[in-house]
Structures are given as structure tokens and as C-alpha cells.
Amino acid sequence: MTGMSVSIFIVAFVMSVGSYLLVSGWLDRRGRAAVLSRFSGKELAVGAERRSAHPALMQITDAVRGRFATRFLERLRLKQSAEAWLETAALKWGAAGLMHRSVAAFLVAFALVTVGTRNHMPVAAMAAGGLAALLPLLYVKRKANQRVRQFEEQFPDCLEFISRSMRAGHAFSVSLEMVYREYSEPLASEFRRTFEEQNLGQPLDIVLKKLTRRIPSMDVHFFVSAVLLQKRTGGNLAELLDKLAHIIRERFKLRARIRAISAQGLMSGRILVLIPLGVAALMFGVNPEYATFFVVDPVGHQLVALAVGLIIVGYLIIKKIVTIEV
């Protein structure tokens, strides 16, 4: 690829991405205005569109943004899974926004590798683009797991708070309101949404089942099952919540002990992943002519791809072995 070809490629790439972003943003604004005018009148649509934040139960969904991406994900049956992860992570991207970020990361990585290697390694450019496309997905998953862990850490104290509140004579719905006023994120926002949904007239069982979908935790499932069972059969819910809080704390202790025991195996897996990288760096430093084979020759590219794939598979197997769910 000559210098002129590289310049043409960069200009075409920038113009394509810019055109897509402009058209997508225009359709987004148009769809938002249409939905807001439908529900609140055209006079209020402009003012509502300029607000930086919406109420917790009044969010613009993917129905009016990224329609092409949304339909594409629906055909692949990935839209609901993406929305579930985003909701757990408390990210307002939407399924279409997540797809846009993945596509953008793929294009940027592909362009950088293509220009950097002067189009001599198209397979490496595709591989780099594929790995970059996974970065938004990994970020969402990590954010969701982190938020669930924070919720679980606050949850035992929350259960005891609800128990004490009910013993003091407050109703269960009032206890939910007190929880989101007293606690910090992420527990506060989740119980606030639960309280607001119930306050607007939704049945308690539906509201609590939505909570289990937003926070996919075994502890939350136990809590919801206990509340719904008490609602149907009766009993002392306050005492039941105290016992559940004690069980959750004991699970935390057991989980910490297992994590300490399995830490050596996980560290061994990480070291085994880093050893080939260190050997490759040593080869390039000691004998560059010998190591250049893996960069220039097509057979070397295949060997590198095979080695990277085997390293990833081995690390995943080790992680699966040392990860014990409690």
C-alpha cells in the first residue's frame, strides 16, 4: 500500500464513519421528538428533549434510537440479552448503542492495523478488529458483575433494615421507600425503582420479579421467594428476613475462604499465559532475524494465531477449574 493509497483509505474511512454518525444522530433526535410529542404535546417536546436526565420510569428506549441496529439484533435474538446486561450495569446505552460501540471499535482497530502494516497483514487486522469489538461487551459485563457484587455486599444490612422497619410497624412498601432513602448506590436506585413501580399500581410479584431480572443474584431470588411466599401463606416475614441475612453473611465467609484457596491456581494460569509473551519478547531481543519469520511469513502468522488460540483456551479451562460458585 503506497502513501497515496493510505491517505485515500483514511479519508474514506473517516467520511464513512462521520456520515453514519450524522445520519444516526439525526434519526435519534427525530425519533425522540416524535415520541415526546406523542405523549406530552409538541409544546413540551422541545423542552423535554433538552433535559439532561429523565425520570427513572420515563426513559427513551431503543424503539426510537438505532432502529437498524435494533432490528439486526432482534433477528439474531441478541437484543434481550444485551438489554439485560446493560440494565444490570446501569448503562443507558441501549442494545443499539452497544452494537454501535462494538462496530466503531472494530473499524478503528482494523484501520490502525491496516495502515500500520501497510495492508501486509489483513488477517491480523481482522483479528485486531474482532478483539477490539469485544471490548465494549467485556466492559459491560465487568460493570454488571461489579454492580451485582456491590449490591450483594449491601444486601444483608438492607434485609435487617427492612426487618427492623416492619417490627416497628411499617408496611413492606414503606420499608422499601426507607431503604432507597437511607442506602447508597447501587441498592438505592434498584429499590427506588421497585418502590416507584409498585407505587404506580403494578402488582408486587411483578415488581419483585423485575428486580431479579435487573440483579441476577441468588440472594435476591431468595428474598423475592420469601416475600411472595409470605404474601400467599402468611407468617413472620421479619424473622424470615433476619435468617436470610444471616445465611447470606455465612455464604460470604465461605466464598472468601474458597477464593483464598483457589488464588494460587488462578495465579498459575496467569503466569502460564505471560510466559509465551515473555519468550516472544526475548526472541525478538536476542535474535530478531529468527523471530521475524512469525511476522513476515504466512506460515508464521498461522502458527502465532494457533498459539494465541491455545493460550486463550488453556486459560479459560484453568479459570473454569478454580472458579467455584457458592
Short mmCIF file of C-alpha atoms in Angstrom, two decimals, residues 120-237:
data_model
loop_
_atom_site.label_atom_id
_atom_site.label_comp_id
_atom_site.label_asym_id
_atom_site.label_seq_id
_atom_site.Cartn_x
_atom_site.Cartn_y
_atom_site.Cartn_z
CA HIS A 120 0.55 -6.64 4.51
CA MET A 121 -1.30 -8.46 7.33
CA PRO A 122 -5.06 -8.46 6.58
CA VAL A 123 -5.65 -11.46 8.85
CA ALA A 124 -4.02 -9.64 11.76
CA ALA A 125 -6.13 -6.56 11.01
CA MET A 126 -9.32 -8.65 11.11
CA ALA A 127 -8.20 -10.34 14.34
CA ALA A 128 -7.39 -6.98 15.94
CA GLY A 129 -10.77 -5.64 14.88
CA GLY A 130 -12.55 -8.67 16.32
CA LEU A 131 -10.76 -8.33 19.65
CA ALA A 132 -11.49 -4.60 19.76
CA ALA A 133 -15.17 -5.27 19.06
CA LEU A 134 -15.28 -7.40 22.20
CA LEU A 135 -14.02 -4.57 24.42
CA PRO A 136 -17.43 -2.84 24.87
CA LEU A 137 -19.01 -6.21 25.66
CA LEU A 138 -16.33 -7.02 28.23
CA TYR A 139 -16.72 -3.57 29.76
CA VAL A 140 -20.47 -4.02 30.13
CA LYS A 141 -20.06 -7.49 31.63
CA ARG A 142 -17.40 -6.30 34.07
CA LYS A 143 -19.53 -3.30 35.05
CA ALA A 144 -22.57 -5.53 35.59
CA ASN A 145 -20.65 -8.06 37.71
CA GLN A 146 -19.11 -5.27 39.77
CA ARG A 147 -22.51 -3.71 40.39
CA VAL A 148 -24.04 -7.05 41.40
CA ARG A 149 -21.18 -7.62 43.88
CA GLN A 150 -21.70 -4.18 45.39
CA PHE A 151 -25.42 -4.89 45.69
CA GLU A 152 -24.77 -8.22 47.40
CA GLU A 153 -22.41 -6.58 49.90
CA GLN A 154 -25.14 -4.13 50.94
CA PHE A 155 -27.97 -6.64 50.82
CA PRO A 156 -27.66 -8.31 54.27
CA ASP A 157 -27.77 -4.95 56.05
CA CYS A 158 -30.72 -3.99 53.85
CA LEU A 159 -32.65 -7.11 54.85
CA GLU A 160 -32.07 -6.41 58.53
CA PHE A 161 -33.16 -2.81 57.98
CA ILE A 162 -36.43 -3.96 56.38
CA SER A 163 -36.93 -6.44 59.22
CA ARG A 164 -36.48 -3.76 61.89
CA SER A 165 -38.74 -1.40 59.99
CA MET A 166 -41.53 -3.97 59.81
CA ARG A 167 -41.15 -4.78 63.50
CA ALA A 168 -41.59 -1.07 64.18
CA GLY A 169 -44.99 -1.22 62.48
CA HIS A 170 -44.22 0.00 58.95
CA ALA A 171 -45.68 -1.69 55.89
CA PHE A 172 -43.43 -3.52 53.44
CA SER A 173 -43.85 -0.84 50.76
CA VAL A 174 -42.92 1.88 53.26
CA SER A 175 -39.83 -0.13 54.21
CA LEU A 176 -38.78 -0.18 50.55
CA GLU A 177 -39.08 3.60 50.40
CA MET A 178 -36.99 3.96 53.55
CA VAL A 179 -34.31 1.69 52.09
CA TYR A 180 -33.67 3.78 48.99
CA ARG A 181 -33.61 6.95 51.08
CA GLU A 182 -31.10 5.57 53.60
CA TYR A 183 -28.72 3.50 51.46
CA SER A 184 -26.23 4.36 48.72
CA GLU A 185 -25.86 3.06 45.18
CA PRO A 186 -26.49 0.59 43.66
CA LEU A 187 -29.00 -0.66 46.22
CA ALA A 188 -30.74 2.72 46.50
CA SER A 189 -31.56 3.06 42.80
CA GLU A 190 -32.84 -0.50 42.48
CA PHE A 191 -35.16 -0.25 45.47
CA ARG A 192 -36.25 3.21 44.38
CA ARG A 193 -37.34 1.80 41.04
CA THR A 194 -39.06 -1.11 42.77
CA PHE A 195 -40.94 1.26 45.08
CA GLU A 196 -41.95 3.60 42.25
CA GLU A 197 -43.23 0.75 40.09
CA GLN A 198 -45.34 -0.58 42.95
CA ASN A 199 -46.49 2.92 43.85
CA LEU A 200 -47.76 3.37 40.29
CA GLY A 201 -50.02 0.35 40.65
CA GLN A 202 -48.04 -2.65 39.44
CA PRO A 203 -48.55 -5.88 41.42
CA LEU A 204 -45.89 -6.71 44.00
CA ASP A 205 -44.98 -10.06 42.44
CA ILE A 206 -44.32 -8.49 39.03
CA VAL A 207 -42.27 -5.68 40.57
CA LEU A 208 -40.09 -8.09 42.53
CA LYS A 209 -39.58 -10.38 39.54
CA LYS A 210 -38.32 -7.36 37.60
CA LEU A 211 -35.82 -6.79 40.40
CA THR A 212 -34.49 -10.34 39.97
CA ARG A 213 -34.00 -9.70 36.24
CA ARG A 214 -32.10 -6.47 36.88
CA ILE A 215 -29.96 -8.03 39.64
CA PRO A 216 -29.28 -11.67 38.70
CA SER A 217 -28.22 -12.77 42.17
CA MET A 218 -29.17 -15.87 44.12
CA ASP A 219 -29.65 -13.75 47.24
CA VAL A 220 -32.21 -11.56 45.50
CA HIS A 221 -34.07 -14.64 44.27
CA PHE A 222 -34.23 -15.95 47.85
CA PHE A 223 -35.53 -12.58 49.06
CA VAL A 224 -38.23 -12.41 46.39
CA SER A 225 -39.30 -16.01 47.01
CA ALA A 226 -39.56 -15.35 50.76
CA VAL A 227 -41.67 -12.21 50.29
CA LEU A 228 -44.04 -13.80 47.76
CA LEU A 229 -44.38 -16.97 49.85
CA GLN A 230 -45.19 -14.91 52.95
CA LYS A 231 -47.75 -12.94 50.96
CA ARG A 232 -49.60 -16.12 49.96
CA THR A 233 -49.30 -18.22 53.11
CA GLY A 234 -48.68 -15.69 55.87
CA GLY A 235 -46.03 -15.84 58.57
CA ASN A 236 -43.41 -13.69 60.23
CA LEU A 237 -41.59 -12.00 57.36
#
